[in-house]
Amino acid sequence: VSVFARADRALVGGLVRAAIARRVPSKAAEAERFFSLGDERRLRAHFEAAGLSEVEIATETLRFAFASFDAYFGGVERGAGNMGQEYTALPEDVRRAVREEVRREVGDAGGPVETEVEVRIASGRR
């Protein structure tokens, strides 16, 4: 399996989820659960509880480049995936605040946006 290592090292959804959780406290536990398997010990424990042995976990860093912040964030604004659906269901003022927080977080300066993503890749044998 592959999972994001941390919310702040996920492609778009992690930043959006964290920004939403700061504005809608009822979403905080959901955001924490969503990224909980990024914890290597927890991921290993799930594999072992499933009866797998020879569990191996590697962490990879991937870089992605987008032509602009709009290209980076556009899928979320169009309601793509569960994160986009959650975002588009927010009141307009909260959506604006989330978008601006994410824009600042990725360091948008009006040009291309680059981001690093950290994933954990785990495998095991039965």
Coordinates of C-alpha atoms in Angstrom, one line a residue:
V1 CA 0.0 0.0 0.0
S2 CA 1.0 3.6 -0.3
V3 CA -0.2 6.3 2.1
F4 CA 0.8 9.9 2.6
A5 CA 3.3 10.3 5.4
R6 CA 1.8 13.5 6.8
A7 CA -0.9 15.9 6.0
D8 CA 1.6 18.7 5.3
R9 CA 3.4 16.5 2.9
A10 CA 0.4 15.4 0.9
L11 CA -0.3 16.7 -2.6
V12 CA -3.3 19.0 -2.2
G13 CA -5.8 17.2 0.1
G14 CA -3.6 17.3 3.2
L15 CA -3.3 21.1 3.1
V16 CA -6.9 21.5 2.3
R17 CA -8.0 19.1 5.0
A18 CA -5.8 20.8 7.6
A19 CA -7.1 24.2 6.7
I20 CA -10.7 23.1 6.9
A21 CA -10.1 21.4 10.3
R22 CA -8.7 24.7 11.6
R23 CA -12.0 26.5 10.6
V24 CA -14.5 23.7 11.2
P25 CA -13.4 22.1 14.5
S26 CA -15.8 19.1 13.9
K27 CA -13.5 18.1 11.0
A28 CA -10.3 17.9 13.0
A29 CA -10.7 14.3 14.1
E30 CA -11.6 13.3 10.6
A31 CA -8.4 15.0 9.3
E32 CA -6.3 13.2 11.9
R33 CA -7.8 9.8 11.1
F34 CA -7.3 10.3 7.3
F35 CA -3.5 10.6 7.7
S36 CA -3.1 8.3 10.7
L37 CA -1.6 5.5 8.6
G38 CA 1.3 7.8 7.7
D39 CA 2.7 7.0 11.1
E40 CA 5.1 4.1 10.4
R41 CA 4.5 2.3 13.6
R42 CA 0.8 2.4 13.1
L43 CA 1.1 1.2 9.5
R44 CA 3.3 -1.7 10.6
A45 CA 1.0 -2.7 13.4
H46 CA -1.9 -2.9 10.9
F47 CA 0.1 -5.2 8.6
E48 CA 1.1 -7.4 11.5
A49 CA -2.4 -7.5 12.9
A50 CA -3.5 -8.7 9.5
G51 CA -1.1 -11.7 9.8
L52 CA 1.5 -10.4 7.5
S53 CA 5.2 -11.0 8.1
E54 CA 8.4 -9.6 6.6
V55 CA 6.8 -6.2 6.7
E56 CA 8.8 -3.6 4.8
I57 CA 8.1 0.1 4.8
A58 CA 9.9 2.7 2.7
T59 CA 9.4 6.5 2.5
E60 CA 9.6 8.2 -0.8
T61 CA 9.7 11.9 -1.6
L62 CA 8.1 12.9 -4.9
R63 CA 8.1 16.4 -6.5
F64 CA 5.3 17.7 -8.6
A65 CA 5.2 20.9 -10.6
F66 CA 2.1 22.8 -11.7
A67 CA 1.9 25.7 -14.2
S68 CA 0.1 27.9 -11.6
F69 CA -1.7 27.8 -8.3
D70 CA -5.0 27.5 -10.2
A71 CA -3.7 24.4 -11.9
Y72 CA -2.6 23.0 -8.5
F73 CA -5.9 23.8 -6.7
G74 CA -8.4 23.6 -9.6
G75 CA -9.5 20.0 -9.0
V76 CA -10.4 20.8 -5.4
E77 CA -12.4 23.9 -6.5
R78 CA -14.3 21.8 -9.1
G79 CA -15.3 19.3 -6.5
A80 CA -13.0 16.5 -7.6
G81 CA -12.7 13.5 -5.2
N82 CA -13.9 13.4 -1.6
M83 CA -11.7 16.4 -0.7
G84 CA -13.2 18.5 -3.4
Q85 CA -16.7 17.5 -2.4
E86 CA -15.9 18.5 1.2
Y87 CA -14.4 21.8 0.1
T88 CA -17.3 22.8 -2.2
A89 CA -19.8 22.1 0.5
L90 CA -18.3 24.8 2.7
P91 CA -19.7 28.3 3.0
E92 CA -18.1 30.7 0.5
D93 CA -16.2 32.7 3.1
V94 CA -14.7 29.5 4.5
R95 CA -13.8 28.3 1.0
R96 CA -12.0 31.6 0.4
A97 CA -10.1 31.4 3.6
V98 CA -9.0 27.8 3.0
R99 CA -7.9 28.6 -0.6
E100 CA -5.8 31.6 0.6
E101 CA -4.2 29.5 3.4
V102 CA -3.3 26.8 1.0
R103 CA -2.0 29.4 -1.5
R104 CA 0.3 30.8 1.3
E105 CA 1.4 27.3 2.4
V106 CA 2.6 26.4 -1.1
G107 CA 4.4 29.7 -1.5
D108 CA 2.4 30.9 -4.5
A109 CA 4.1 33.9 -6.1
G110 CA 2.0 34.0 -9.2
G111 CA 4.0 31.6 -11.3
P112 CA 4.6 27.8 -11.3
V113 CA 3.9 25.9 -8.1
E114 CA 6.1 23.1 -7.0
T115 CA 5.4 20.8 -4.1
E116 CA 7.0 17.8 -2.4
V117 CA 4.9 14.8 -1.4
E118 CA 6.1 12.2 1.1
V119 CA 4.5 8.7 0.9
R120 CA 5.1 5.5 2.8
I121 CA 5.1 2.4 0.8
A122 CA 4.5 -0.8 2.7
S123 CA 4.4 -4.5 1.9
G124 CA 4.3 -7.8 3.7
R125 CA 3.9 -11.5 3.1
R126 CA 1.3 -13.9 4.3

